[in-house]
């Protein structure tokens, strides 16, 4: 199930973003409490200002946190080749990875985004994250560049 974030989600989001298995290919390190709170606020800002953003993914049987998926406009300084399209992203707790949940959630988000006129999206993936690259390709993304952002290598993919 997809839903908007709320302040009460902070501790569950902290659990997600402080898990080294979640962050190793995204930021390269676990997030601090302050960074996670800033992330939740950034999501709220995306929705308020742009009408799209990130969703919290919940287990449909017990409402436990599964992860986050969505699209955002980061205006990354190091990624001028990204141009204007928003960036899709996803992060799931390890126990939910490999079950098809990210694909199911992203398919719904991308379909919704297309109906809102956001047909073209990009994504940035660590080249060692073969599962996410495979998922992106299944969703119709194609590689178009590689860059280094900080200390992290990234494959850039585009869809639409």
GROMACS .gro file of C-alpha atoms in nm:
model
  160
    1UNK     CA    1   0.000   0.000   0.000
    2UNK     CA    2   0.126   0.349  -0.086
    3UNK     CA    3   0.055   0.652   0.129
    4UNK     CA    4   0.194   0.992   0.220
    5UNK     CA    5   0.451   1.031   0.496
    6UNK     CA    6   0.350   1.189   0.825
    7UNK     CA    7   0.551   1.300   1.132
    8UNK     CA    8   0.455   0.980   1.316
    9UNK     CA    9   0.656   0.782   1.056
   10UNK     CA   10   0.986   0.928   1.176
   11UNK     CA   11   1.106   0.630   1.383
   12UNK     CA   12   1.017   0.375   1.116
   13UNK     CA   13   1.188   0.589   0.850
   14UNK     CA   14   1.492   0.618   1.078
   15UNK     CA   15   1.500   0.238   1.096
   16UNK     CA   16   1.493   0.223   0.715
   17UNK     CA   17   1.756   0.490   0.652
   18UNK     CA   18   1.992   0.380   0.930
   19UNK     CA   19   2.012   0.026   0.789
   20UNK     CA   20   2.352  -0.016   0.620
   21UNK     CA   21   2.206  -0.269   0.377
   22UNK     CA   22   1.958  -0.007   0.257
   23UNK     CA   23   2.200   0.286   0.232
   24UNK     CA   24   2.518   0.121   0.102
   25UNK     CA   25   2.427   0.186  -0.264
   26UNK     CA   26   2.237   0.511  -0.207
   27UNK     CA   27   2.438   0.734   0.025
   28UNK     CA   28   2.717   0.495   0.118
   29UNK     CA   29   2.642   0.531   0.490
   30UNK     CA   30   2.351   0.518   0.736
   31UNK     CA   31   2.155   0.841   0.778
   32UNK     CA   32   2.141   1.039   1.102
   33UNK     CA   33   1.818   1.131   1.279
   34UNK     CA   34   1.851   1.486   1.149
   35UNK     CA   35   1.898   1.367   0.791
   36UNK     CA   36   1.594   1.139   0.810
   37UNK     CA   37   1.379   1.419   0.952
   38UNK     CA   38   1.504   1.646   0.670
   39UNK     CA   39   1.415   1.376   0.419
   40UNK     CA   40   1.056   1.357   0.549
   41UNK     CA   41   1.028   1.737   0.532
   42UNK     CA   42   1.170   1.736   0.178
   43UNK     CA   43   0.906   1.482   0.075
   44UNK     CA   44   0.631   1.704   0.218
   45UNK     CA   45   0.778   2.001   0.030
   46UNK     CA   46   0.776   1.810  -0.298
   47UNK     CA   47   0.409   1.731  -0.260
   48UNK     CA   48   0.321   2.085  -0.158
   49UNK     CA   49   0.522   2.263  -0.428
   50UNK     CA   50   0.526   2.015  -0.717
   51UNK     CA   51   0.227   1.786  -0.665
   52UNK     CA   52   0.440   1.471  -0.658
   53UNK     CA   53   0.705   1.314  -0.439
   54UNK     CA   54   0.777   1.004  -0.236
   55UNK     CA   55   0.532   0.752  -0.095
   56UNK     CA   56   0.570   0.536   0.211
   57UNK     CA   57   0.521   0.169   0.120
   58UNK     CA   58   0.336  -0.037   0.379
   59UNK     CA   59   0.274  -0.410   0.400
   60UNK     CA   60  -0.090  -0.449   0.299
   61UNK     CA   61  -0.149  -0.720   0.559
   62UNK     CA   62  -0.004  -0.562   0.874
   63UNK     CA   63   0.076  -0.199   0.774
   64UNK     CA   64   0.446  -0.251   0.862
   65UNK     CA   65   0.694  -0.024   0.686
   66UNK     CA   66   0.827  -0.184   0.369
   67UNK     CA   67   1.018   0.116   0.231
   68UNK     CA   68   0.979   0.427   0.018
   69UNK     CA   69   0.930   0.486  -0.354
   70UNK     CA   70   0.861   0.795  -0.556
   71UNK     CA   71   0.979   1.068  -0.786
   72UNK     CA   72   1.150   1.391  -0.693
   73UNK     CA   73   1.328   1.690  -0.839
   74UNK     CA   74   1.664   1.720  -0.664
   75UNK     CA   75   1.843   1.965  -0.897
   76UNK     CA   76   2.169   1.782  -0.824
   77UNK     CA   77   2.468   2.003  -0.901
   78UNK     CA   78   2.681   1.709  -1.012
   79UNK     CA   79   2.417   1.578  -1.251
   80UNK     CA   80   2.364   1.851  -1.505
   81UNK     CA   81   2.304   1.583  -1.770
   82UNK     CA   82   1.984   1.490  -1.583
   83UNK     CA   83   1.826   1.809  -1.710
   84UNK     CA   84   1.465   1.871  -1.616
   85UNK     CA   85   1.301   1.527  -1.576
   86UNK     CA   86   1.229   1.420  -1.218
   87UNK     CA   87   1.426   1.136  -1.064
   88UNK     CA   88   1.262   0.808  -0.958
   89UNK     CA   89   1.393   0.632  -0.652
   90UNK     CA   90   1.323   0.344  -0.419
   91UNK     CA   91   1.452   0.195  -0.095
   92UNK     CA   92   1.312  -0.114   0.078
   93UNK     CA   93   1.403  -0.280   0.404
   94UNK     CA   94   1.613  -0.592   0.336
   95UNK     CA   95   1.342  -0.837   0.445
   96UNK     CA   96   1.117  -0.704   0.165
   97UNK     CA   97   1.377  -0.698  -0.112
   98UNK     CA   98   1.357  -0.954  -0.392
   99UNK     CA   99   0.983  -1.014  -0.349
  100UNK     CA  100   0.861  -0.797  -0.637
  101UNK     CA  101   0.728  -0.527  -0.405
  102UNK     CA  102   0.950  -0.249  -0.543
  103UNK     CA  103   0.842  -0.335  -0.896
  104UNK     CA  104   0.475  -0.338  -0.796
  105UNK     CA  105   0.502  -0.005  -0.613
  106UNK     CA  106   0.708   0.165  -0.884
  107UNK     CA  107   0.477   0.044  -1.159
  108UNK     CA  108   0.189   0.211  -0.975
  109UNK     CA  109   0.387   0.532  -0.910
  110UNK     CA  110   0.513   0.562  -1.268
  111UNK     CA  111   0.166   0.496  -1.410
  112UNK     CA  112   0.023   0.763  -1.180
  113UNK     CA  113   0.305   1.004  -1.278
  114UNK     CA  114   0.239   0.952  -1.649
  115UNK     CA  115  -0.128   1.041  -1.597
  116UNK     CA  116  -0.007   1.365  -1.434
  117UNK     CA  117   0.207   1.442  -1.742
  118UNK     CA  118   0.541   1.321  -1.601
  119UNK     CA  119   0.620   1.078  -1.881
  120UNK     CA  120   0.997   1.121  -1.873
  121UNK     CA  121   1.187   1.027  -1.557
  122UNK     CA  122   1.544   0.941  -1.473
  123UNK     CA  123   1.714   0.738  -1.203
  124UNK     CA  124   2.063   0.723  -1.058
  125UNK     CA  125   2.192   0.382  -0.944
  126UNK     CA  126   2.524   0.261  -0.802
  127UNK     CA  127   2.669   0.025  -1.069
  128UNK     CA  128   2.722  -0.242  -0.800
  129UNK     CA  129   2.348  -0.247  -0.728
  130UNK     CA  130   2.266  -0.503  -0.995
  131UNK     CA  131   1.918  -0.577  -0.856
  132UNK     CA  132   1.812  -0.211  -0.889
  133UNK     CA  133   1.961  -0.182  -1.237
  134UNK     CA  134   1.769  -0.495  -1.340
  135UNK     CA  135   1.449  -0.352  -1.190
  136UNK     CA  136   1.498  -0.018  -1.365
  137UNK     CA  137   1.543  -0.193  -1.700
  138UNK     CA  138   1.228  -0.400  -1.639
  139UNK     CA  139   1.044  -0.072  -1.581
  140UNK     CA  140   1.164   0.062  -1.917
  141UNK     CA  141   1.470   0.262  -1.811
  142UNK     CA  142   1.773   0.267  -2.040
  143UNK     CA  143   2.128   0.357  -1.944
  144UNK     CA  144   2.256   0.680  -2.095
  145UNK     CA  145   2.555   0.788  -1.884
  146UNK     CA  146   2.781   0.721  -1.586
  147UNK     CA  147   2.895   0.986  -1.338
  148UNK     CA  148   3.065   1.025  -1.002
  149UNK     CA  149   2.865   1.206  -0.734
  150UNK     CA  150   3.088   1.275  -0.436
  151UNK     CA  151   3.262   0.942  -0.376
  152UNK     CA  152   2.983   0.738  -0.534
  153UNK     CA  153   2.978   0.609  -0.890
  154UNK     CA  154   2.636   0.621  -1.055
  155UNK     CA  155   2.474   0.480  -1.366
  156UNK     CA  156   2.216   0.721  -1.509
  157UNK     CA  157   1.905   0.575  -1.668
  158UNK     CA  158   1.612   0.739  -1.844
  159UNK     CA  159   1.255   0.638  -1.926
  160UNK     CA  160   0.991   0.796  -2.150
   0.00000   0.00000   0.00000
